[in-house]
């Protein structure tokens, strides 16, 4: 039996997404130059494209064509990029580096970075309503997708998680509080990335719930893995991370227990995928890739 080639899968999907992002972020005469440059910098200077890859993988599982998935997949990456640009600002994490390169505000200034994030978030929603994005989708489905994504990005999800993360700085935190922060600030967008692929692919309600559970476990595992790599002092993706003020899994329960929790969440992800058989190999491989790099 040929083994599923995860490296090839990820790099092919990433190339597809990068081509679309490049197209959506084209400089145009109607828009001022500097804001577009800052937006492009925040999106196109690296990144694994994990969220849009998840959308493609879960869409493929239910037989959705790439051209129906890509606009929504790319919109999720624009939202992710906005969240990172804002996250690095002095008012939040005050990080000078992102992906080993100067953060957007270090290149374009804080005001322009703030605006680039605003524009990316807004234009993500515009992208989801472009004629070529919605032509082959039922209007009701488009509305469900937009509702799911706005829920995940807003005060129930990513922004709410960033807010709790901010308030938790420098305070004692317990495991439940840390998991709540993670599930919101990181988990929500990851989970919805998988969910909308399944929606576009026409998954049944039951299948959708299964993909959502997979995405929920994965989102949590992703942030725990990220914090493990930070805490273990790995120099990875150009970050020599130290977030000692932060409420993280390793800072609350220690590295060993954090690794154990990450492994447990990976097992749960894999269990949810069992009924889908071999067709879910990409989703399995993505989950393994995310967790195993931190173990
Ligand atoms: C980094 O996310 C921020 C977190 C949510 C922990 P990614 O690791 O997916 O960032 P890029 O886009 O690949 O750089
Ligand atoms: C980033 O979380 C999460 C969002 C931007 C929503 P972190 O602040 O923990 O991630 P890094 O370390 O900056 O990538
Ligand atoms: Mg942060
Ligand atoms: Mg940060």
mmCIF file of C-alpha atoms and ligand atoms in Angstrom:
data_model
loop_
_atom_site.group_PDB
_atom_site.id
_atom_site.type_symbol
_atom_site.label_atom_id
_atom_site.label_comp_id
_atom_site.label_asym_id
_atom_site.label_seq_id
_atom_site.Cartn_x
_atom_site.Cartn_y
_atom_site.Cartn_z
ATOM 1 C CA UNK A 1 0.000 0.000 0.000
ATOM 2 C CA UNK A 2 1.615 3.327 -0.976
ATOM 3 C CA UNK A 3 2.000 5.602 2.012
ATOM 4 C CA UNK A 4 0.228 8.961 1.871
ATOM 5 C CA UNK A 5 2.836 11.604 0.970
ATOM 6 C CA UNK A 6 2.017 14.437 3.355
ATOM 7 C CA UNK A 7 4.908 16.684 2.288
ATOM 8 C CA UNK A 8 3.827 16.587 -1.342
ATOM 9 C CA UNK A 9 0.187 17.087 -0.379
ATOM 10 C CA UNK A 10 0.936 20.148 1.754
ATOM 11 C CA UNK A 11 3.292 21.754 -0.754
ATOM 12 C CA UNK A 12 0.906 21.240 -3.693
ATOM 13 C CA UNK A 13 -2.025 22.717 -1.768
ATOM 14 C CA UNK A 14 0.120 25.579 -0.493
ATOM 15 C CA UNK A 15 1.187 26.450 -4.051
ATOM 16 C CA UNK A 16 -2.441 26.484 -5.160
ATOM 17 C CA UNK A 17 -3.410 28.794 -2.300
ATOM 18 C CA UNK A 18 -0.420 31.090 -2.811
ATOM 19 C CA UNK A 19 -1.371 31.550 -6.465
ATOM 20 C CA UNK A 20 -4.927 32.498 -5.522
ATOM 21 C CA UNK A 21 -3.805 34.840 -2.740
ATOM 22 C CA UNK A 22 -1.456 36.583 -5.129
ATOM 23 C CA UNK A 23 -4.357 37.078 -7.527
ATOM 24 C CA UNK A 24 -6.755 38.386 -4.866
ATOM 25 C CA UNK A 25 -4.163 40.809 -3.477
ATOM 26 C CA UNK A 26 -3.176 42.368 -6.786
ATOM 27 C CA UNK A 27 -2.183 45.989 -6.675
ATOM 28 C CA UNK A 28 -4.878 48.044 -8.349
ATOM 29 C CA UNK A 29 -4.941 51.655 -9.434
ATOM 30 C CA UNK A 30 -8.097 52.281 -7.417
ATOM 31 C CA UNK A 31 -6.421 51.539 -4.098
ATOM 32 C CA UNK A 32 -3.663 53.589 -2.462
ATOM 33 C CA UNK A 33 -0.274 51.926 -2.958
ATOM 34 C CA UNK A 34 1.062 51.749 0.594
ATOM 35 C CA UNK A 35 -1.915 50.018 2.168
ATOM 36 C CA UNK A 36 -1.850 47.338 -0.532
ATOM 37 C CA UNK A 37 1.894 46.873 -0.015
ATOM 38 C CA UNK A 38 1.356 46.441 3.722
ATOM 39 C CA UNK A 39 -1.515 43.990 3.152
ATOM 40 C CA UNK A 40 0.573 41.972 0.708
ATOM 41 C CA UNK A 41 3.526 41.964 3.098
ATOM 42 C CA UNK A 42 1.405 40.632 5.946
ATOM 43 C CA UNK A 43 -0.070 37.851 3.834
ATOM 44 C CA UNK A 44 2.593 36.888 1.330
ATOM 45 C CA UNK A 45 5.746 36.907 3.480
ATOM 46 C CA UNK A 46 5.672 33.244 4.436
ATOM 47 C CA UNK A 47 3.167 31.167 6.383
ATOM 48 C CA UNK A 48 2.215 27.511 6.239
ATOM 49 C CA UNK A 49 -1.320 28.191 4.937
ATOM 50 C CA UNK A 50 -2.630 25.649 7.409
ATOM 51 C CA UNK A 51 -6.173 27.042 7.576
ATOM 52 C CA UNK A 52 -6.839 27.168 3.831
ATOM 53 C CA UNK A 53 -5.183 23.760 3.425
ATOM 54 C CA UNK A 54 -7.641 22.414 5.997
ATOM 55 C CA UNK A 55 -10.521 23.844 3.987
ATOM 56 C CA UNK A 56 -9.247 22.150 0.842
ATOM 57 C CA UNK A 57 -8.665 18.855 2.635
ATOM 58 C CA UNK A 58 -12.081 18.712 4.251
ATOM 59 C CA UNK A 59 -13.742 19.871 1.038
ATOM 60 C CA UNK A 60 -11.930 17.193 -0.954
ATOM 61 C CA UNK A 61 -13.137 14.589 1.524
ATOM 62 C CA UNK A 62 -16.706 15.365 0.431
ATOM 63 C CA UNK A 63 -15.860 15.759 -3.240
ATOM 64 C CA UNK A 64 -15.855 19.565 -3.527
ATOM 65 C CA UNK A 65 -13.936 21.067 -6.420
ATOM 66 C CA UNK A 66 -11.016 23.355 -5.640
ATOM 67 C CA UNK A 67 -12.504 26.286 -7.486
ATOM 68 C CA UNK A 68 -15.482 26.302 -5.117
ATOM 69 C CA UNK A 69 -13.243 26.035 -2.049
ATOM 70 C CA UNK A 70 -10.431 28.439 -2.856
ATOM 71 C CA UNK A 71 -12.169 31.808 -2.368
ATOM 72 C CA UNK A 72 -13.333 30.803 1.118
ATOM 73 C CA UNK A 73 -10.026 29.116 1.924
ATOM 74 C CA UNK A 74 -8.162 32.282 0.935
ATOM 75 C CA UNK A 75 -10.575 34.495 2.861
ATOM 76 C CA UNK A 76 -9.666 32.505 5.986
ATOM 77 C CA UNK A 77 -5.984 33.111 5.324
ATOM 78 C CA UNK A 78 -6.630 36.861 4.999
ATOM 79 C CA UNK A 79 -8.366 36.804 8.387
ATOM 80 C CA UNK A 80 -5.482 34.818 9.871
ATOM 81 C CA UNK A 81 -2.957 37.287 8.432
ATOM 82 C CA UNK A 82 -4.874 40.252 9.833
ATOM 83 C CA UNK A 83 -4.931 38.603 13.262
ATOM 84 C CA UNK A 84 -1.156 38.123 13.207
ATOM 85 C CA UNK A 85 -0.449 41.698 12.076
ATOM 86 C CA UNK A 86 -2.546 43.034 14.947
ATOM 87 C CA UNK A 87 -1.228 40.433 17.414
ATOM 88 C CA UNK A 88 2.344 41.639 16.853
ATOM 89 C CA UNK A 89 1.537 45.324 17.451
ATOM 90 C CA UNK A 90 2.999 46.946 20.577
ATOM 91 C CA UNK A 91 -0.498 47.224 22.046
ATOM 92 C CA UNK A 92 -0.814 43.416 22.023
ATOM 93 C CA UNK A 93 2.246 41.135 21.974
ATOM 94 C CA UNK A 94 4.791 43.729 20.864
ATOM 95 C CA UNK A 95 6.729 41.333 18.647
ATOM 96 C CA UNK A 96 9.252 42.755 16.189
ATOM 97 C CA UNK A 97 9.547 39.545 14.203
ATOM 98 C CA UNK A 98 7.033 37.383 12.403
ATOM 99 C CA UNK A 99 8.157 34.322 10.455
ATOM 100 C CA UNK A 100 11.753 35.418 10.911
ATOM 101 C CA UNK A 101 11.142 38.737 9.164
ATOM 102 C CA UNK A 102 10.322 42.179 10.567
ATOM 103 C CA UNK A 103 6.655 42.344 11.591
ATOM 104 C CA UNK A 104 4.385 44.437 9.376
ATOM 105 C CA UNK A 105 4.434 47.395 11.802
ATOM 106 C CA UNK A 106 8.234 47.387 11.831
ATOM 107 C CA UNK A 107 8.244 47.874 8.074
ATOM 108 C CA UNK A 108 5.208 50.100 7.506
ATOM 109 C CA UNK A 109 4.668 51.715 10.911
ATOM 110 C CA UNK A 110 2.008 50.977 13.508
ATOM 111 C CA UNK A 111 -0.753 53.033 11.934
ATOM 112 C CA UNK A 112 -0.377 51.422 8.541
ATOM 113 C CA UNK A 113 -0.170 47.925 10.102
ATOM 114 C CA UNK A 114 -3.392 48.570 11.990
ATOM 115 C CA UNK A 115 -5.058 49.653 8.770
ATOM 116 C CA UNK A 116 -3.655 46.734 6.772
ATOM 117 C CA UNK A 117 -5.244 44.386 9.298
ATOM 118 C CA UNK A 118 -8.553 46.234 9.074
ATOM 119 C CA UNK A 119 -8.495 46.051 5.290
ATOM 120 C CA UNK A 120 -7.618 42.348 5.222
ATOM 121 C CA UNK A 121 -10.447 41.470 7.582
ATOM 122 C CA UNK A 122 -12.917 43.511 5.582
ATOM 123 C CA UNK A 123 -11.774 42.288 2.196
ATOM 124 C CA UNK A 124 -11.927 38.690 3.360
ATOM 125 C CA UNK A 125 -15.691 39.115 3.529
ATOM 126 C CA UNK A 126 -15.735 40.866 0.182
ATOM 127 C CA UNK A 127 -13.846 37.935 -1.322
ATOM 128 C CA UNK A 128 -16.538 35.543 -0.075
ATOM 129 C CA UNK A 129 -19.177 37.449 -2.025
ATOM 130 C CA UNK A 130 -17.318 37.811 -5.315
ATOM 131 C CA UNK A 131 -19.346 36.596 -8.270
ATOM 132 C CA UNK A 132 -16.761 33.974 -9.236
ATOM 133 C CA UNK A 133 -16.739 32.691 -5.648
ATOM 134 C CA UNK A 134 -20.468 32.188 -5.284
ATOM 135 C CA UNK A 135 -21.522 31.341 -8.817
ATOM 136 C CA UNK A 136 -21.694 27.615 -8.193
ATOM 137 C CA UNK A 137 -23.017 27.797 -4.619
ATOM 138 C CA UNK A 138 -26.570 28.131 -3.338
ATOM 139 C CA UNK A 139 -27.205 31.574 -1.781
ATOM 140 C CA UNK A 140 -28.287 29.961 1.498
ATOM 141 C CA UNK A 141 -25.003 28.073 1.683
ATOM 142 C CA UNK A 142 -22.998 31.256 1.085
ATOM 143 C CA UNK A 143 -24.820 32.905 3.975
ATOM 144 C CA UNK A 144 -24.095 29.926 6.251
ATOM 145 C CA UNK A 145 -20.418 30.079 5.355
ATOM 146 C CA UNK A 146 -20.230 33.795 6.068
ATOM 147 C CA UNK A 147 -22.095 33.360 9.337
ATOM 148 C CA UNK A 148 -19.777 30.513 10.446
ATOM 149 C CA UNK A 149 -16.666 32.491 9.588
ATOM 150 C CA UNK A 150 -17.837 35.736 11.187
ATOM 151 C CA UNK A 151 -18.751 33.812 14.365
ATOM 152 C CA UNK A 152 -15.279 32.252 14.477
ATOM 153 C CA UNK A 153 -13.514 35.562 13.866
ATOM 154 C CA UNK A 154 -15.525 37.778 16.235
ATOM 155 C CA UNK A 155 -15.925 38.232 19.962
ATOM 156 C CA UNK A 156 -17.141 34.632 20.403
ATOM 157 C CA UNK A 157 -14.016 33.375 18.712
ATOM 158 C CA UNK A 158 -10.667 34.807 17.715
ATOM 159 C CA UNK A 159 -11.106 38.393 18.935
ATOM 160 C CA UNK A 160 -12.733 37.214 22.161
ATOM 161 C CA UNK A 161 -9.811 34.844 22.725
ATOM 162 C CA UNK A 162 -7.298 37.619 22.117
ATOM 163 C CA UNK A 163 -9.197 39.750 24.640
ATOM 164 C CA UNK A 164 -9.114 37.055 27.330
ATOM 165 C CA UNK A 165 -5.471 36.351 26.488
ATOM 166 C CA UNK A 166 -4.702 40.035 27.041
ATOM 167 C CA UNK A 167 -6.530 40.125 30.368
ATOM 168 C CA UNK A 168 -4.823 36.941 31.543
ATOM 169 C CA UNK A 169 -1.329 38.377 31.086
ATOM 170 C CA UNK A 170 0.688 38.322 34.258
ATOM 171 C CA UNK A 171 -2.096 36.600 36.229
ATOM 172 C CA UNK A 172 -2.413 33.093 37.628
ATOM 173 C CA UNK A 173 -4.322 30.871 35.218
ATOM 174 C CA UNK A 174 -5.767 27.384 35.472
ATOM 175 C CA UNK A 175 -5.997 24.727 32.780
ATOM 176 C CA UNK A 176 -9.657 25.418 32.013
ATOM 177 C CA UNK A 177 -8.963 29.122 31.495
ATOM 178 C CA UNK A 178 -6.005 28.356 29.222
ATOM 179 C CA UNK A 179 -8.036 25.909 27.155
ATOM 180 C CA UNK A 180 -10.799 28.473 26.792
ATOM 181 C CA UNK A 181 -8.324 31.094 25.538
ATOM 182 C CA UNK A 182 -6.778 28.625 23.091
ATOM 183 C CA UNK A 183 -10.088 27.340 21.819
ATOM 184 C CA UNK A 184 -11.134 30.881 21.017
ATOM 185 C CA UNK A 185 -8.026 32.720 19.861
ATOM 186 C CA UNK A 186 -6.658 29.862 17.737
ATOM 187 C CA UNK A 187 -9.121 26.988 17.778
ATOM 188 C CA UNK A 188 -12.136 28.786 16.384
ATOM 189 C CA UNK A 189 -10.552 29.770 13.062
ATOM 190 C CA UNK A 190 -8.898 26.375 12.615
ATOM 191 C CA UNK A 191 -12.139 24.600 13.381
ATOM 192 C CA UNK A 192 -14.196 26.710 11.011
ATOM 193 C CA UNK A 193 -11.595 26.196 8.276
ATOM 194 C CA UNK A 194 -12.279 22.485 8.335
ATOM 195 C CA UNK A 195 -16.002 22.979 8.805
ATOM 196 C CA UNK A 196 -16.613 25.184 5.791
ATOM 197 C CA UNK A 197 -14.794 22.769 3.485
ATOM 198 C CA UNK A 198 -17.227 20.095 4.608
ATOM 199 C CA UNK A 199 -20.183 22.463 4.165
ATOM 200 C CA UNK A 200 -19.147 23.336 0.616
ATOM 201 C CA UNK A 201 -18.692 19.632 -0.095
ATOM 202 C CA UNK A 202 -22.262 18.949 0.993
ATOM 203 C CA UNK A 203 -21.515 16.966 4.147
ATOM 204 C CA UNK A 204 -24.531 15.709 6.104
ATOM 205 C CA UNK A 205 -25.268 17.257 9.497
ATOM 206 C CA UNK A 206 -23.698 14.283 11.203
ATOM 207 C CA UNK A 207 -20.576 14.463 9.054
ATOM 208 C CA UNK A 208 -20.369 18.190 9.656
ATOM 209 C CA UNK A 209 -20.493 17.686 13.412
ATOM 210 C CA UNK A 210 -17.743 15.093 13.136
ATOM 211 C CA UNK A 211 -15.514 17.452 11.141
ATOM 212 C CA UNK A 212 -16.237 20.180 13.693
ATOM 213 C CA UNK A 213 -15.140 17.941 16.554
ATOM 214 C CA UNK A 214 -11.978 17.077 14.622
ATOM 215 C CA UNK A 215 -11.367 20.810 14.047
ATOM 216 C CA UNK A 216 -12.006 21.669 17.680
ATOM 217 C CA UNK A 217 -9.484 19.148 18.973
ATOM 218 C CA UNK A 218 -7.030 20.148 16.270
ATOM 219 C CA UNK A 219 -7.319 23.856 17.023
ATOM 220 C CA UNK A 220 -6.568 23.291 20.677
ATOM 221 C CA UNK A 221 -3.737 20.890 19.865
ATOM 222 C CA UNK A 222 -2.278 23.443 17.475
ATOM 223 C CA UNK A 223 -1.917 26.156 20.108
ATOM 224 C CA UNK A 224 -0.590 23.710 22.698
ATOM 225 C CA UNK A 225 1.997 22.480 20.171
ATOM 226 C CA UNK A 226 2.925 26.072 19.363
ATOM 227 C CA UNK A 227 3.398 26.898 23.042
ATOM 228 C CA UNK A 228 5.374 23.689 23.646
ATOM 229 C CA UNK A 229 7.793 24.681 20.900
ATOM 230 C CA UNK A 230 8.067 28.147 22.421
ATOM 231 C CA UNK A 231 8.596 26.825 25.939
ATOM 232 C CA UNK A 232 11.046 24.148 24.864
ATOM 233 C CA UNK A 233 13.120 26.992 23.429
ATOM 234 C CA UNK A 234 12.959 25.643 19.904
ATOM 235 C CA UNK A 235 14.050 28.227 17.456
ATOM 236 C CA UNK A 236 11.361 27.500 14.893
ATOM 237 C CA UNK A 237 9.860 29.425 12.030
ATOM 238 C CA UNK A 238 12.271 32.232 12.781
ATOM 239 C CA UNK A 239 11.002 32.815 16.310
ATOM 240 C CA UNK A 240 13.221 32.450 19.338
ATOM 241 C CA UNK A 241 10.051 32.504 21.326
ATOM 242 C CA UNK A 242 9.536 33.381 24.912
ATOM 243 C CA UNK A 243 6.080 34.266 26.126
ATOM 244 C CA UNK A 244 6.686 33.920 29.833
ATOM 245 C CA UNK A 245 4.021 36.472 30.792
ATOM 246 C CA UNK A 246 1.385 34.445 28.992
ATOM 247 C CA UNK A 247 -1.105 31.895 30.160
ATOM 248 C CA UNK A 248 0.003 28.870 28.175
ATOM 249 C CA UNK A 249 -0.398 25.124 28.625
ATOM 250 C CA UNK A 250 3.294 24.508 29.406
ATOM 251 C CA UNK A 251 3.426 27.451 31.829
ATOM 252 C CA UNK A 252 0.402 26.158 33.756
ATOM 253 C CA UNK A 253 0.905 22.375 33.761
ATOM 254 C CA UNK A 254 4.516 21.945 32.617
ATOM 255 C CA UNK A 255 6.013 20.636 29.391
ATOM 256 C CA UNK A 256 5.436 16.949 30.081
ATOM 257 C CA UNK A 257 1.731 17.339 30.786
ATOM 258 C CA UNK A 258 1.362 19.678 27.821
ATOM 259 C CA UNK A 259 2.884 17.058 25.515
ATOM 260 C CA UNK A 260 0.578 14.424 26.970
ATOM 261 C CA UNK A 261 -2.460 16.624 26.334
ATOM 262 C CA UNK A 262 -1.342 17.329 22.754
ATOM 263 C CA UNK A 263 -0.978 13.599 22.089
ATOM 264 C CA UNK A 264 -4.392 12.923 23.601
ATOM 265 C CA UNK A 265 -5.980 15.574 21.377
ATOM 266 C CA UNK A 266 -4.274 14.079 18.315
ATOM 267 C CA UNK A 267 -5.783 10.700 19.195
ATOM 268 C CA UNK A 268 -9.209 12.291 19.431
ATOM 269 C CA UNK A 269 -8.754 13.929 16.035
ATOM 270 C CA UNK A 270 -7.841 10.590 14.496
ATOM 271 C CA UNK A 271 -10.753 8.843 16.171
ATOM 272 C CA UNK A 272 -13.250 11.302 14.694
ATOM 273 C CA UNK A 273 -11.913 10.517 11.222
ATOM 274 C CA UNK A 274 -12.247 6.734 11.478
ATOM 275 C CA UNK A 275 -15.605 6.451 9.670
ATOM 276 C CA UNK A 276 -14.226 8.323 6.656
ATOM 277 C CA UNK A 277 -11.602 5.689 5.855
ATOM 278 C CA UNK A 278 -8.677 6.368 3.538
ATOM 279 C CA UNK A 279 -10.251 9.487 2.038
ATOM 280 C CA UNK A 280 -9.489 11.271 5.289
ATOM 281 C CA UNK A 281 -5.746 10.585 5.048
ATOM 282 C CA UNK A 282 -4.934 14.252 4.322
ATOM 283 C CA UNK A 283 -6.852 15.395 7.435
ATOM 284 C CA UNK A 284 -5.070 12.697 9.465
ATOM 285 C CA UNK A 285 -1.676 13.693 8.139
ATOM 286 C CA UNK A 286 -2.309 17.370 8.873
ATOM 287 C CA UNK A 287 -3.195 16.592 12.498
ATOM 288 C CA UNK A 288 -0.108 14.397 12.917
ATOM 289 C CA UNK A 289 2.096 17.018 11.286
ATOM 290 C CA UNK A 290 0.853 19.711 13.672
ATOM 291 C CA UNK A 291 1.199 17.754 16.890
ATOM 292 C CA UNK A 292 4.186 15.510 16.245
ATOM 293 C CA UNK A 293 6.558 18.395 15.487
ATOM 294 C CA UNK A 294 6.154 19.474 19.136
ATOM 295 C CA UNK A 295 6.585 16.050 20.800
HETATM 296 C C1 LIG B 1 0.657 31.297 14.351
HETATM 297 O O1 LIG B 1 -0.113 30.574 13.454
HETATM 298 C C2 LIG B 1 -0.195 31.939 15.378
HETATM 299 C C3 LIG B 1 -0.979 31.036 16.179
HETATM 300 C C4 LIG B 1 -2.258 30.969 16.075
HETATM 301 C C5 LIG B 1 -0.303 30.225 17.187
HETATM 302 P P1 LIG B 1 0.576 29.755 12.282
HETATM 303 O O2 LIG B 1 1.697 28.930 12.832
HETATM 304 O O3 LIG B 1 -0.450 29.030 11.498
HETATM 305 O O4 LIG B 1 1.200 30.913 11.407
HETATM 306 P P2 LIG B 1 1.823 30.922 9.946
HETATM 307 O O5 LIG B 1 0.791 31.582 9.095
HETATM 308 O O6 LIG B 1 2.104 29.525 9.490
HETATM 309 O O7 LIG B 1 3.065 31.749 10.070
HETATM 310 C C1 LIG B 2 -1.715 34.271 18.090
HETATM 311 O O1 LIG B 2 -1.383 33.713 19.261
HETATM 312 C C2 LIG B 2 -3.204 34.066 17.934
HETATM 313 C C3 LIG B 2 -3.836 35.042 17.074
HETATM 314 C C4 LIG B 2 -3.202 35.945 16.384
HETATM 315 C C5 LIG B 2 -5.270 35.010 17.000
HETATM 316 P P1 LIG B 2 0.085 33.931 19.869
HETATM 317 O O2 LIG B 2 0.314 35.361 20.164
HETATM 318 O O3 LIG B 2 0.225 32.956 20.956
HETATM 319 O O4 LIG B 2 0.980 33.448 18.642
HETATM 320 P P2 LIG B 2 2.405 33.946 18.161
HETATM 321 O O5 LIG B 2 3.378 33.354 19.133
HETATM 322 O O6 LIG B 2 2.400 35.436 18.178
HETATM 323 O O7 LIG B 2 2.535 33.374 16.778
HETATM 324 MG MG1 LIG B 3 -0.879 36.826 21.121
HETATM 325 MG MG1 LIG B 4 1.794 36.718 19.532
#
